[in-house]
Amino acid sequence: MPVPAATDRTFVCRLGAVHPPDLAFAIDLGDASLVLGRQAERRDERALSHRTVSRRHLEITWDAALARHYVRDLESRNGTWLAGQPLTGVPRVLEDNAVLRLGDVVLVYERRRGPVVDAAAVDRDAVFGRALAQVALRGAIARAAPAPAPILLLGERGAGKERVAAELHRLSGRSGPFVAFNCAALSPGLVGSQLFGHQRGASTDVATGHPGLFRAAAGGTLFLDEIGELPLDLQPRLLRAIELGELLPLDSAGSQRVDVRVVAATHRDLARDVDAGRFRRDLHTRLALWQLDVPGLAARRLDILAWLDRLARAWAAERGRPTPSIDLGPAAAERLVRHRWPENLRGLVRLIHDLAHLRGRGSLGPGDLPAWLDEPGEPPPARGGDDLSSRPSLCPRPTRGELLAALARHGWDIAATARWYDRDRKQVSRWIAMYAIELPDQGPA
């Protein structure tokens, strides 16, 4: 069902509680001023019922000129924190996935270009979460699944791209199997024979024939993870299989017909790889007829603690053990929600391993969390000047928060930001569009 629009037809903005776990609070934010507090006595007030929240705790306002929400603490008894810093003085802007703490209540603000429409047909276990990014992903899956064209999934490692691919196959109606293959799992010399097949003796170390994964996936879906690692010399064969439905086995001069839908995935910036000559432009164009962004945990902070509970139950079931009770205090919960989670779901599983032995120790504070969580969860404040020491190391793609910090540092000037990243201006514009970032002085990107 549709998520109600807020503020105007351009954006959907909402605020949801993630801690304490039994606090059910979620509101859609409009363009009128709003006061959050323990009680709601007027039309412009919303009740956030918790003993640590003041009667009038926080004010949220909408700036129509900049299309931004701002927050201001109303001299609350237990204070307000935004991005881990006390909220005092002048109002502060809310960015997408901003983390607020009001007393002991942890909230996540979400902002997305609308409309955002959920899809009932998509399995919530396969594509789990209530974050706007996940809702949008489910809608995109429902639109793309029935089409015969290939699909390109973009997302960080550990974000769940294979789950998305499997759900695309389930909804496609294709009768054949779902076959998954990681293009980086084998040496370049073996990838081709695994994908396209070979006969006995086609290579020096092969004693038996192999039909290839394309033929194994006949009538179904072939999921090619880490597609950016596919050797260049094999890319024309893949393009031919996709465009013409013709398979060229490594040991055969003739082609074979094949009916397979390809879903490819990568954490790399393929557009940059194309410009650098590391990936064929025609193959990229063909794969990206449908392009779906699979958000990492940092882009769906509303779901992080729910994922922690979900994975803890799965972890315990695999071991035949009771589910570890991870009782988080408010500061620890805020820290987990703000963490960058570069390993995504794998990082949460690692955390469960570390916390399982603390069962029965009561509410956990920041000091009970493992040391590896000391990594900053958000980019550091922008520094003045343009010295080389403050430049980021070259990477396929910055996070949304890192890009926002870089843009703000350079006055929202795309050309200056591109020079700082040592990238082409068009590449920075692609990142801006991908993250749905609106430039305050230039309108929507």
Coordinates of C-alpha atoms in Angstrom, one line a residue:
M1 CA 0.0 0.0 0.0
P2 CA 1.2 3.6 -0.6
V3 CA 3.2 5.3 2.1
P4 CA 1.3 8.6 2.7
A5 CA 2.9 11.6 1.1
A6 CA 4.3 14.3 3.3
T7 CA 5.4 18.0 2.9
D8 CA 4.5 18.1 -0.8
R9 CA 4.3 15.9 -3.9
T10 CA 8.1 15.8 -4.1
F11 CA 9.1 14.2 -0.8
V12 CA 8.1 11.6 1.7
C13 CA 9.4 12.5 5.2
R14 CA 8.7 10.6 8.4
L15 CA 10.1 10.0 11.9
G16 CA 10.1 6.5 13.5
A17 CA 11.2 5.2 16.9
V18 CA 13.7 2.3 17.0
H19 CA 14.3 2.2 20.8
P20 CA 12.9 1.2 23.2
P21 CA 11.7 -1.8 21.2
D22 CA 8.2 -1.7 22.6
L23 CA 7.6 1.9 21.7
A24 CA 5.4 2.1 18.7
F25 CA 5.9 5.6 17.3
A26 CA 5.9 6.7 13.6
I27 CA 4.6 9.9 12.0
D28 CA 4.6 11.4 8.6
L29 CA 5.9 14.9 8.6
G30 CA 4.1 17.7 6.8
D31 CA 4.9 21.3 6.1
A32 CA 3.4 22.6 9.4
S33 CA 5.4 23.1 12.6
L34 CA 5.2 20.3 15.0
V35 CA 6.0 19.8 18.6
L36 CA 6.9 16.4 20.0
G37 CA 6.3 15.8 23.7
R38 CA 5.0 13.4 26.3
Q39 CA 1.5 14.8 25.9
A40 CA -0.4 16.3 22.9
E41 CA -2.7 19.1 24.0
R42 CA -2.9 21.2 20.8
R43 CA -3.3 20.5 17.1
D44 CA 0.4 21.2 16.4
E45 CA 1.6 18.7 19.0
R46 CA 2.2 14.9 18.7
A47 CA 2.5 12.6 21.7
L48 CA 5.7 10.6 22.2
S49 CA 4.7 8.8 25.4
H50 CA 7.8 8.0 27.4
R51 CA 8.9 9.0 30.9
T52 CA 12.2 10.5 29.7
V53 CA 10.5 12.8 27.2
S54 CA 9.5 16.3 28.3
R55 CA 5.9 17.6 27.9
R56 CA 7.2 19.9 25.1
H57 CA 10.5 18.4 24.1
L58 CA 11.3 19.1 20.4
E59 CA 10.1 21.4 17.6
I60 CA 10.2 20.4 13.9
T61 CA 9.7 23.0 11.3
W62 CA 9.7 22.9 7.5
D63 CA 11.6 25.4 5.3
A64 CA 9.8 25.6 2.0
A65 CA 12.5 27.5 0.2
L66 CA 15.2 24.9 0.9
A67 CA 12.7 21.9 1.2
R68 CA 14.3 20.9 4.5
H69 CA 13.1 20.0 8.0
Y70 CA 14.8 21.6 11.0
V71 CA 14.7 20.6 14.6
R72 CA 15.1 22.6 17.8
D73 CA 15.2 21.4 21.4
L74 CA 12.7 23.2 23.6
E75 CA 14.8 23.2 26.8
S76 CA 13.9 19.7 27.5
R77 CA 14.7 18.1 30.9
N78 CA 16.7 15.1 29.5
G79 CA 18.0 16.7 26.4
T80 CA 18.1 16.0 22.6
W81 CA 21.0 14.6 20.6
L82 CA 21.3 14.8 16.8
A83 CA 24.0 12.6 15.2
G84 CA 25.4 12.0 18.6
Q85 CA 25.8 15.7 19.5
P86 CA 23.7 17.6 22.0
L87 CA 21.1 19.8 20.2
T88 CA 21.4 23.3 21.6
G89 CA 21.0 26.8 20.3
V90 CA 19.9 27.3 16.7
P91 CA 17.7 24.8 14.8
R92 CA 19.6 22.1 12.9
V93 CA 18.7 20.6 9.6
L94 CA 17.6 17.0 9.3
E95 CA 19.2 14.9 6.6
D96 CA 18.0 11.5 5.4
N97 CA 18.6 8.8 8.0
A98 CA 19.5 11.3 10.7
V99 CA 19.4 9.8 14.2
L100 CA 17.8 11.7 17.1
R101 CA 17.7 10.8 20.7
L102 CA 15.1 12.4 23.0
G103 CA 15.9 11.4 26.5
D104 CA 16.0 7.6 26.2
V105 CA 14.1 7.4 23.0
V106 CA 16.0 6.8 19.7
L107 CA 14.4 8.0 16.5
V108 CA 15.3 7.9 12.8
Y109 CA 14.3 10.6 10.3
E110 CA 13.8 9.5 6.7
R111 CA 13.4 11.6 3.7
R112 CA 12.9 10.3 0.1
R113 CA 11.7 11.7 -3.2
G114 CA 8.2 10.4 -3.5
P115 CA 5.8 8.8 -4.1
V116 CA 7.0 5.6 -2.3
V117 CA 4.7 2.7 -3.0
D118 CA 5.0 -0.7 -1.3
A119 CA 4.3 -3.9 -3.1
A120 CA 2.2 -6.6 -1.3
A121 CA 3.4 -9.3 -3.7
V122 CA 7.1 -9.1 -2.5
D123 CA 7.9 -11.5 0.3
R124 CA 8.7 -9.4 3.5
D125 CA 11.1 -12.1 4.7
A126 CA 13.1 -11.9 1.5
V127 CA 13.2 -8.1 1.4
F128 CA 12.8 -7.3 5.1
G129 CA 12.3 -3.9 6.6
R130 CA 10.0 -0.9 7.0
A131 CA 12.6 1.8 6.1
L132 CA 11.6 3.9 3.1
A133 CA 14.5 2.6 1.1
Q134 CA 13.3 -1.0 1.6
V135 CA 9.7 0.0 0.7
A136 CA 11.0 1.7 -2.5
L137 CA 13.1 -1.4 -3.3
R138 CA 10.0 -3.7 -2.9
G139 CA 8.1 -1.5 -5.3
A140 CA 11.0 -1.6 -7.8
I141 CA 11.2 -5.5 -7.5
A142 CA 7.5 -5.8 -8.2
R143 CA 7.8 -3.7 -11.4
A144 CA 10.9 -5.3 -12.7
A145 CA 10.2 -9.0 -11.9
P146 CA 7.7 -9.8 -14.7
A147 CA 9.8 -8.2 -17.5
P148 CA 12.1 -10.5 -19.5
A149 CA 15.0 -7.9 -19.6
P150 CA 18.1 -8.4 -17.5
I151 CA 18.5 -6.6 -14.2
L152 CA 21.5 -4.9 -12.6
L153 CA 21.6 -4.8 -8.8
L154 CA 23.8 -2.2 -7.2
G155 CA 24.7 -2.3 -3.6
E156 CA 27.4 -2.8 -1.0
R157 CA 28.7 -6.2 -0.1
G158 CA 26.5 -7.9 2.5
A159 CA 23.5 -5.8 1.7
G160 CA 21.4 -8.8 0.6
K161 CA 21.6 -8.6 -3.2
E162 CA 21.2 -12.4 -3.6
R163 CA 18.0 -12.4 -1.6
V164 CA 16.7 -9.7 -3.9
A165 CA 17.7 -11.7 -7.0
A166 CA 16.0 -14.8 -5.7
E167 CA 12.8 -12.8 -5.0
L168 CA 12.9 -11.4 -8.6
H169 CA 13.1 -14.9 -9.8
R170 CA 10.2 -16.1 -7.7
L171 CA 8.0 -13.2 -8.9
S172 CA 9.1 -13.6 -12.6
G173 CA 6.9 -16.7 -13.2
R174 CA 9.8 -18.5 -14.9
S175 CA 9.5 -22.2 -14.5
G176 CA 13.3 -23.0 -14.5
P177 CA 15.6 -22.9 -11.5
F178 CA 17.4 -20.0 -9.8
V179 CA 21.2 -20.5 -10.2
A180 CA 23.7 -18.3 -8.4
F181 CA 27.3 -17.8 -9.4
N182 CA 30.0 -15.4 -8.0
C183 CA 32.2 -14.2 -10.8
A184 CA 35.0 -13.5 -8.3
A185 CA 34.9 -16.9 -6.7
L186 CA 37.1 -18.7 -9.3
S187 CA 40.3 -17.8 -11.2
P188 CA 39.6 -16.0 -14.5
G189 CA 40.6 -19.2 -16.5
L190 CA 37.8 -21.2 -14.9
V191 CA 35.0 -18.7 -14.9
G192 CA 34.3 -19.2 -18.6
S193 CA 34.0 -22.9 -18.4
Q194 CA 31.7 -22.7 -15.4
L195 CA 29.4 -20.2 -17.1
F196 CA 29.4 -21.3 -20.7
G197 CA 30.4 -25.0 -20.4
H198 CA 33.0 -27.2 -22.1
Q199 CA 33.5 -30.7 -23.3
R200 CA 36.0 -33.2 -21.8
G201 CA 39.6 -32.1 -22.7
A202 CA 38.6 -28.6 -23.6
S203 CA 41.2 -27.3 -21.1
T204 CA 44.3 -28.9 -19.8
D205 CA 43.0 -29.6 -16.3
V206 CA 39.5 -30.8 -17.2
A207 CA 38.9 -34.5 -17.3
T208 CA 35.1 -34.4 -17.7
G209 CA 32.6 -32.2 -19.5
H210 CA 30.6 -29.5 -17.9
P211 CA 27.3 -28.2 -19.3
G212 CA 27.8 -24.7 -17.8
L213 CA 25.6 -22.7 -15.6
F214 CA 23.7 -21.1 -18.4
R215 CA 22.3 -24.5 -19.4
A216 CA 21.8 -25.4 -15.8
A217 CA 19.6 -22.4 -15.5
A218 CA 17.6 -23.1 -18.6
G219 CA 14.1 -21.6 -18.4
G220 CA 15.0 -19.8 -15.1
T221 CA 17.3 -17.1 -13.8
L222 CA 21.1 -16.9 -13.6
F223 CA 22.3 -14.6 -10.8
L224 CA 25.8 -13.3 -11.6
D225 CA 27.2 -11.7 -8.4
E226 CA 30.3 -9.5 -8.6
I227 CA 29.7 -9.0 -12.3
G228 CA 32.4 -6.3 -12.4
E229 CA 35.0 -9.1 -11.9
L230 CA 34.0 -10.9 -15.1
P231 CA 37.1 -11.0 -17.4
L232 CA 36.9 -8.7 -20.4
D233 CA 37.4 -11.6 -22.9
L234 CA 34.3 -13.3 -21.6
Q235 CA 32.1 -10.3 -21.7
P236 CA 31.2 -10.6 -25.4
R237 CA 30.0 -14.1 -24.8
L238 CA 27.7 -12.9 -22.0
L239 CA 26.4 -10.1 -24.2
R240 CA 25.6 -12.5 -27.0
A241 CA 23.8 -14.8 -24.5
I242 CA 21.7 -11.9 -23.2
E243 CA 20.9 -10.2 -26.5
L244 CA 20.5 -13.1 -28.9
G245 CA 19.8 -16.0 -26.5
E246 CA 22.8 -17.8 -28.0
L247 CA 25.4 -19.6 -26.0
L248 CA 29.0 -20.1 -27.2
P249 CA 30.6 -23.0 -25.2
L250 CA 34.4 -22.6 -24.9
D251 CA 35.2 -25.7 -26.9
S252 CA 32.6 -25.2 -29.7
A253 CA 32.5 -23.2 -32.9
G254 CA 28.7 -23.3 -33.0
S255 CA 26.2 -21.6 -30.9
Q256 CA 23.3 -23.1 -28.8
R257 CA 20.0 -21.6 -28.0
V258 CA 19.5 -20.7 -24.4
D259 CA 16.5 -19.2 -22.5
V260 CA 17.9 -17.7 -19.3
R261 CA 17.2 -14.4 -17.6
V262 CA 20.3 -12.8 -16.2
V263 CA 20.3 -10.8 -12.9
A264 CA 23.7 -9.3 -12.3
A265 CA 25.0 -7.6 -9.2
T266 CA 28.0 -5.5 -8.2
H267 CA 29.3 -3.3 -5.4
R268 CA 31.5 -1.5 -8.0
D269 CA 30.8 1.7 -9.9
L270 CA 30.4 0.1 -13.4
A271 CA 30.0 3.4 -15.1
R272 CA 33.4 4.4 -13.9
D273 CA 34.8 1.0 -15.0
V274 CA 33.3 1.6 -18.4
D275 CA 35.0 4.9 -18.7
A276 CA 38.3 3.3 -17.6
G277 CA 38.0 0.5 -20.1
R278 CA 37.6 -2.2 -17.5
F279 CA 34.0 -3.1 -18.5
R280 CA 32.3 -3.1 -21.9
R281 CA 29.9 -0.2 -22.5
D282 CA 27.5 -2.3 -24.6
L283 CA 27.3 -5.0 -21.9
H284 CA 26.7 -2.4 -19.1
T285 CA 24.0 -0.8 -21.2
R286 CA 22.3 -4.1 -21.7
L287 CA 22.5 -5.2 -18.1
A288 CA 21.2 -1.9 -16.8
L289 CA 17.8 -1.9 -18.6
W290 CA 16.5 -2.4 -15.1
Q291 CA 18.8 -1.0 -12.4
L292 CA 17.9 -1.5 -8.8
D293 CA 19.7 0.0 -5.8
V294 CA 19.9 -2.4 -2.9
P295 CA 20.5 -0.1 0.1
G296 CA 23.0 -1.0 2.8
L297 CA 22.2 -0.7 6.5
A298 CA 23.5 2.9 6.7
A299 CA 20.7 3.8 4.2
R300 CA 18.0 2.0 6.3
R301 CA 18.8 2.8 9.9
L302 CA 15.2 2.4 10.8
D303 CA 15.7 -1.4 10.4
I304 CA 19.1 -2.0 12.1
L305 CA 17.8 -3.0 15.5
A306 CA 15.0 -5.1 14.0
W307 CA 17.7 -6.9 11.9
L308 CA 19.7 -7.4 15.0
D309 CA 16.8 -9.2 16.7
R310 CA 16.0 -11.2 13.5
L311 CA 19.6 -12.4 13.0
A312 CA 20.0 -13.2 16.7
R313 CA 17.1 -15.6 16.5
A314 CA 18.5 -17.2 13.3
W315 CA 21.9 -17.4 15.0
A316 CA 20.5 -19.2 18.0
A317 CA 18.3 -21.6 15.9
E318 CA 21.4 -22.7 13.9
R319 CA 23.1 -23.7 17.1
G320 CA 20.2 -25.1 19.0
R321 CA 20.6 -22.5 21.7
P322 CA 18.3 -20.0 23.3
T323 CA 18.1 -16.7 21.5
P324 CA 20.6 -14.3 23.2
S325 CA 18.8 -11.4 25.0
I326 CA 20.5 -8.3 23.7
D327 CA 19.2 -5.7 26.1
L328 CA 20.4 -2.3 24.9
G329 CA 20.5 0.9 26.8
P330 CA 19.6 4.0 25.0
A331 CA 23.2 5.2 24.4
A332 CA 24.2 1.8 23.1
A333 CA 21.2 1.6 20.8
E334 CA 21.9 5.0 19.4
R335 CA 25.5 4.0 18.8
L336 CA 24.5 0.9 16.9
V337 CA 22.0 2.8 14.8
R338 CA 24.5 5.5 13.9
H339 CA 27.3 3.0 13.1
R340 CA 28.3 2.9 9.4
W341 CA 28.1 -0.9 9.2
P342 CA 30.5 -1.3 6.2
E343 CA 30.0 -5.1 6.4
N344 CA 26.2 -4.7 6.5
L345 CA 24.4 -7.8 7.7
R346 CA 27.7 -9.7 8.2
G347 CA 28.7 -7.0 10.7
L348 CA 25.5 -7.6 12.7
V349 CA 26.2 -11.3 12.8
R350 CA 29.7 -10.6 14.1
L351 CA 28.1 -8.3 16.8
I352 CA 25.8 -11.1 17.9
H353 CA 28.8 -13.5 18.3
D354 CA 30.5 -10.9 20.5
L355 CA 27.4 -10.1 22.6
A356 CA 26.0 -13.6 23.1
H357 CA 28.2 -14.2 26.2
L358 CA 26.8 -11.1 27.9
R359 CA 23.4 -12.6 28.4
G360 CA 21.9 -11.8 31.8
R361 CA 24.2 -8.8 32.5
G362 CA 21.3 -6.3 32.2
S363 CA 21.0 -3.3 30.0
L364 CA 24.1 -2.8 27.9
G365 CA 25.9 0.5 27.7
P366 CA 28.4 1.8 25.1
G367 CA 31.3 0.3 27.2
D368 CA 29.8 -3.2 26.7
L369 CA 30.0 -3.0 22.9
P370 CA 33.1 -4.4 21.1
A371 CA 36.0 -2.2 20.4
W372 CA 35.7 -2.5 16.6
L373 CA 32.5 -0.5 16.8
D374 CA 34.6 2.5 17.8
E375 CA 35.0 3.3 14.1
P376 CA 33.1 6.6 13.5
G377 CA 29.5 5.9 12.4
E378 CA 29.3 9.2 10.4
P379 CA 31.8 11.3 8.4
P380 CA 33.8 13.8 10.5
P381 CA 32.9 17.5 10.3
A382 CA 34.1 19.2 7.2
R383 CA 37.5 21.0 7.5
G384 CA 38.4 24.2 5.9
G385 CA 40.8 24.5 2.9
D386 CA 41.4 22.0 0.3
D387 CA 44.6 20.3 1.5
L388 CA 45.5 16.9 0.0
S389 CA 45.6 15.4 3.5
S390 CA 41.9 15.8 3.9
R391 CA 41.0 14.2 0.6
P392 CA 39.3 10.8 0.7
S393 CA 41.2 7.8 -0.6
L394 CA 40.0 6.7 -4.0
C395 CA 37.1 4.3 -3.7
P396 CA 34.4 3.1 -6.1
R397 CA 31.7 5.2 -4.5
P398 CA 31.4 7.4 -1.3
T399 CA 28.6 6.8 1.2
R400 CA 25.7 9.2 1.1
G401 CA 26.9 10.8 4.3
E402 CA 30.4 11.2 3.0
L403 CA 29.1 12.8 -0.2
L404 CA 26.8 15.1 1.7
A405 CA 29.8 16.2 3.8
A406 CA 32.0 16.8 0.8
L407 CA 29.2 18.8 -1.0
A408 CA 28.6 21.0 2.0
R409 CA 32.3 21.6 2.5
H410 CA 32.6 22.9 -1.1
G411 CA 29.5 25.0 -1.0
W412 CA 27.4 22.5 -2.9
D413 CA 29.5 23.1 -6.0
I414 CA 29.6 19.9 -8.0
A415 CA 32.7 20.9 -10.0
A416 CA 34.7 21.6 -6.8
T417 CA 33.5 18.4 -5.2
A418 CA 34.5 16.5 -8.3
R419 CA 38.0 18.0 -8.1
W420 CA 38.3 17.0 -4.4
Y421 CA 37.3 13.4 -5.2
D422 CA 39.5 13.5 -8.3
R423 CA 36.5 12.4 -10.4
D424 CA 34.7 13.6 -13.4
R425 CA 31.9 16.1 -12.8
K426 CA 29.4 13.7 -14.4
Q427 CA 30.4 10.9 -11.9
V428 CA 29.6 13.2 -9.0
S429 CA 26.3 14.1 -10.6
R430 CA 25.5 10.3 -10.9
W431 CA 26.2 9.8 -7.2
I432 CA 23.9 12.8 -6.4
A433 CA 21.1 11.3 -8.5
M434 CA 21.6 7.8 -7.0
Y435 CA 21.3 9.1 -3.4
A436 CA 18.4 11.5 -4.3
I437 CA 20.4 14.4 -2.9
E438 CA 18.9 17.9 -3.5
L439 CA 21.3 20.8 -3.8
P440 CA 19.9 23.7 -1.7
D441 CA 21.1 26.5 -4.0
Q442 CA 20.4 24.6 -7.3
G443 CA 17.2 22.7 -6.8
P444 CA 16.8 18.9 -7.0
A445 CA 19.7 17.1 -8.5

